[in-house]
Tab-separated table of C-alpha atoms in Angstrom:
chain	number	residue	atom	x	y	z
V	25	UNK	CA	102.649	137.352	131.655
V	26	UNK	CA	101.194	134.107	130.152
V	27	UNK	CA	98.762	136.084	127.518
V	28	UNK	CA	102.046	138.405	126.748
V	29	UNK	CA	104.105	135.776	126.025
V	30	UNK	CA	101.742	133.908	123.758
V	31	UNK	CA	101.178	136.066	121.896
V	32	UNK	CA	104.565	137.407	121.203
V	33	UNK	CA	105.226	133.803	120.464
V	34	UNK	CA	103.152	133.914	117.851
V	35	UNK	CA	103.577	136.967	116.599
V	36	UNK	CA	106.955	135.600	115.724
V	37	UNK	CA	105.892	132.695	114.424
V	38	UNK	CA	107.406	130.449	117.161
V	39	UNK	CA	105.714	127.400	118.609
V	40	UNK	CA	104.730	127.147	122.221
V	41	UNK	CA	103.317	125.122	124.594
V	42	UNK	CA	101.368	125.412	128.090
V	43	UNK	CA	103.936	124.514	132.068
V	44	UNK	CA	101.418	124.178	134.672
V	45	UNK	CA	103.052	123.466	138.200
V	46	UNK	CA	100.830	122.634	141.051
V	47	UNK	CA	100.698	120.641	144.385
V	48	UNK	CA	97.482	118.190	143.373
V	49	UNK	CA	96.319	117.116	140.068
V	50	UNK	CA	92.960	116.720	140.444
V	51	UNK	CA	89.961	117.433	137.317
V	52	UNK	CA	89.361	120.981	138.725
V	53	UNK	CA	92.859	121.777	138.017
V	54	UNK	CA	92.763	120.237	134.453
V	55	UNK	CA	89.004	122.248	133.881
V	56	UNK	CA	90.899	125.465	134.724
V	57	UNK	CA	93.633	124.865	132.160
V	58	UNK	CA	90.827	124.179	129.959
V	59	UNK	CA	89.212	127.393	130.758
V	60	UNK	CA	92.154	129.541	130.156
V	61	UNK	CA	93.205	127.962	126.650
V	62	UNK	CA	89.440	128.562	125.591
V	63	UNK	CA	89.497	132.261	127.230
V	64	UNK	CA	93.177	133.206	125.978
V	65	UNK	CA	94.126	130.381	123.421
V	66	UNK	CA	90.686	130.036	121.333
V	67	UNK	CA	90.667	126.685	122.306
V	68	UNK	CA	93.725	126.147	120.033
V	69	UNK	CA	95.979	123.048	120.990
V	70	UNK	CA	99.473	124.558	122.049
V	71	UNK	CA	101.810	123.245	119.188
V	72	UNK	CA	104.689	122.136	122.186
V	73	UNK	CA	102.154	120.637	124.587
V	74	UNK	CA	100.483	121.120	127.945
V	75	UNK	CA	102.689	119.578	130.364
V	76	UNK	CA	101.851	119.458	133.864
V	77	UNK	CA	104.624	119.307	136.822
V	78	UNK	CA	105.310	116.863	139.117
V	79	UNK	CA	108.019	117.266	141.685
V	80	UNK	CA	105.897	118.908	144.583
V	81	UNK	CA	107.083	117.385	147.942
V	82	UNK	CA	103.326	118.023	149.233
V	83	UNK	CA	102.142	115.510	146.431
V	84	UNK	CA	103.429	112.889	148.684
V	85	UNK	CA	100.685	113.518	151.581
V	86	UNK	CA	98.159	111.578	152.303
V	87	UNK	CA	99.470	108.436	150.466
V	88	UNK	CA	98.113	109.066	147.356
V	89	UNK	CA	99.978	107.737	144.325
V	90	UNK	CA	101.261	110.499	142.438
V	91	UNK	CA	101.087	108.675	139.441
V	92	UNK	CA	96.989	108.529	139.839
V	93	UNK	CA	97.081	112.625	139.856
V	94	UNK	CA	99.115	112.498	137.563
V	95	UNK	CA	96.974	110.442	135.325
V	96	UNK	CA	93.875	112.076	136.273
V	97	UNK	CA	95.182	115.760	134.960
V	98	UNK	CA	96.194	114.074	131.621
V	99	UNK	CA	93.169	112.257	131.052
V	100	UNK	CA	90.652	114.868	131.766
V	101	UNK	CA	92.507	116.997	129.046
V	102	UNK	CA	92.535	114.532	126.680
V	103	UNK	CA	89.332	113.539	127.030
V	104	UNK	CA	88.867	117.332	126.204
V	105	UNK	CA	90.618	117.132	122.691
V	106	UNK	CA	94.237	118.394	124.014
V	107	UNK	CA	96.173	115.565	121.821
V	108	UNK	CA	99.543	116.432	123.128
V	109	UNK	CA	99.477	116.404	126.758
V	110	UNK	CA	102.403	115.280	129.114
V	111	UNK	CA	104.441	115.296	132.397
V	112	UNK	CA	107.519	117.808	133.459
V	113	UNK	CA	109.723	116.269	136.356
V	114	UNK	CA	113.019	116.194	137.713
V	115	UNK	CA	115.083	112.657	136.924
V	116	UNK	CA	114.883	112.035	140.326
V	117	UNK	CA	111.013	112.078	140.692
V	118	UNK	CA	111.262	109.940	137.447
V	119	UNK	CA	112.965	107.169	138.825
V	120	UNK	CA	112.155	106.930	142.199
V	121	UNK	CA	108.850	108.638	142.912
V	122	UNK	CA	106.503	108.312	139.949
V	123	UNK	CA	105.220	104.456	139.387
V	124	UNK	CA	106.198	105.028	136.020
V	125	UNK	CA	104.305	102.060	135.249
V	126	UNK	CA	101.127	103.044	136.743
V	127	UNK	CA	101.055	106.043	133.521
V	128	UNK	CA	100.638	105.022	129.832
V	129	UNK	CA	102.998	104.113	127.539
V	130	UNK	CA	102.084	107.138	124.937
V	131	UNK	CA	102.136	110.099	127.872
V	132	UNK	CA	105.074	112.562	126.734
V	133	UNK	CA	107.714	113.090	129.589
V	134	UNK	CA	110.015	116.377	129.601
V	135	UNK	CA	113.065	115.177	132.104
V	136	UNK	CA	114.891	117.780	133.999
V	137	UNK	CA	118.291	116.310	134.453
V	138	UNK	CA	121.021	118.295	134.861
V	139	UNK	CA	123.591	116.233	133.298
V	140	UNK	CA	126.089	115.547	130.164
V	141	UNK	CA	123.671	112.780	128.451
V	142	UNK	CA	119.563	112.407	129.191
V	143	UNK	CA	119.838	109.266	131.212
V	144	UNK	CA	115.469	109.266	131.222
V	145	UNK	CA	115.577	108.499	126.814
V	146	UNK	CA	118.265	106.126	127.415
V	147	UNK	CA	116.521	103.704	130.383
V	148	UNK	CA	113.643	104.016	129.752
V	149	UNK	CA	113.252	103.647	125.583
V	150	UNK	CA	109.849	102.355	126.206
V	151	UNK	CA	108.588	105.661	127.575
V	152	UNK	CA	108.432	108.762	125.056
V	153	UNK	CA	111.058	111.860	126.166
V	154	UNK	CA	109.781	114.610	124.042
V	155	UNK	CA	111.934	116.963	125.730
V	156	UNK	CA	114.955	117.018	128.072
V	157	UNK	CA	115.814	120.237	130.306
V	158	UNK	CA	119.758	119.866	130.613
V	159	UNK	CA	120.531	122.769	132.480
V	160	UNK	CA	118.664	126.024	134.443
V	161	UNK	CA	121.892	128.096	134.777
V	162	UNK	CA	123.006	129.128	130.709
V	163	UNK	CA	124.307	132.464	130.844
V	164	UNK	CA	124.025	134.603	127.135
V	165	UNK	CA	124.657	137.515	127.370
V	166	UNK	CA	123.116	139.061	130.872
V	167	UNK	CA	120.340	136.479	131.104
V	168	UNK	CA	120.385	133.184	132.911
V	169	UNK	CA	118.372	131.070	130.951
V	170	UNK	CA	116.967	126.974	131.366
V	171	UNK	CA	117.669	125.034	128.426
V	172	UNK	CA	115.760	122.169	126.411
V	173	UNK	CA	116.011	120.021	123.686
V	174	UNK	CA	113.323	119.181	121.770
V	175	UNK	CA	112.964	115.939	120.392
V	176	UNK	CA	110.597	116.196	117.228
């Protein structure tokens, strides 16, 4: 569904980017995004990002940071010329999971919060919210449908 979507994306001359959920974020997960934007993409930078997901309760085995695989999946794609690559995750995971401080300043974060106002942007100004998922229940029409804004 990934290729089908892409390219009715832009076949409609709409902007997209690349969700990758996982349990671990090592470099062999990074590589095989890298493979399939090279196979499928042309090696083309998604215009909305590659953002990787991190709200996996079997992250937190082992006691690994989750901020380190976190940081390892966004590094090895930048250091493979993706310039706009950045972490999904639930408020929650946010602000009491992720070491926040343990992940560079510049990494984009999407914040899932459910909520009237995006309470990520507004404590934490020093971090950048590119995008905030405020709901995963919008009915229009027949179809229940997640929602985003997109800070440009």
């Amino acid at each position: 569904m990934f290729i089908t979507h892409v390219n009715n994306a832009v076949a409609y001359n709409l902007p997209y980017g690349i969700y990758y959920y996982a349990h671990t974020a090592i470099i062999d997960k990074a590589n095989w995004v890298d493979k399939q934007i090279k196979t499928y993409l042309n090696g083309q930078n998604p215009p909305l990002g590659i953002w990787y997901d991190a709200e996996d309760k079997s992250m937190l085995k082992n006691n690994i940071n989750v901020a380190y695989m976190i940081g390892n999946f966004i590094n090895r794609l930048n250091e493979l010329d993706y310039n706009y690559v950045g972490l999904y995750s639930s408020y929650n995971w946010l602000t009491n999971i992720i070491d926040l401080n343990l992940l560079a300043d510049y990494i984009p974060i999407w914040s899932a919060q459910y909520y009237h106002e995006n309470r990520f942007k507004l404590e934490y100004p020093n971090h950048i919210c590119k995008i905030w998922q405020y709901t995963d229940h919008k009915q229009i029409d027949d179809m229940i449908l997640d929602c985003n804004i997109y800070y440009a």
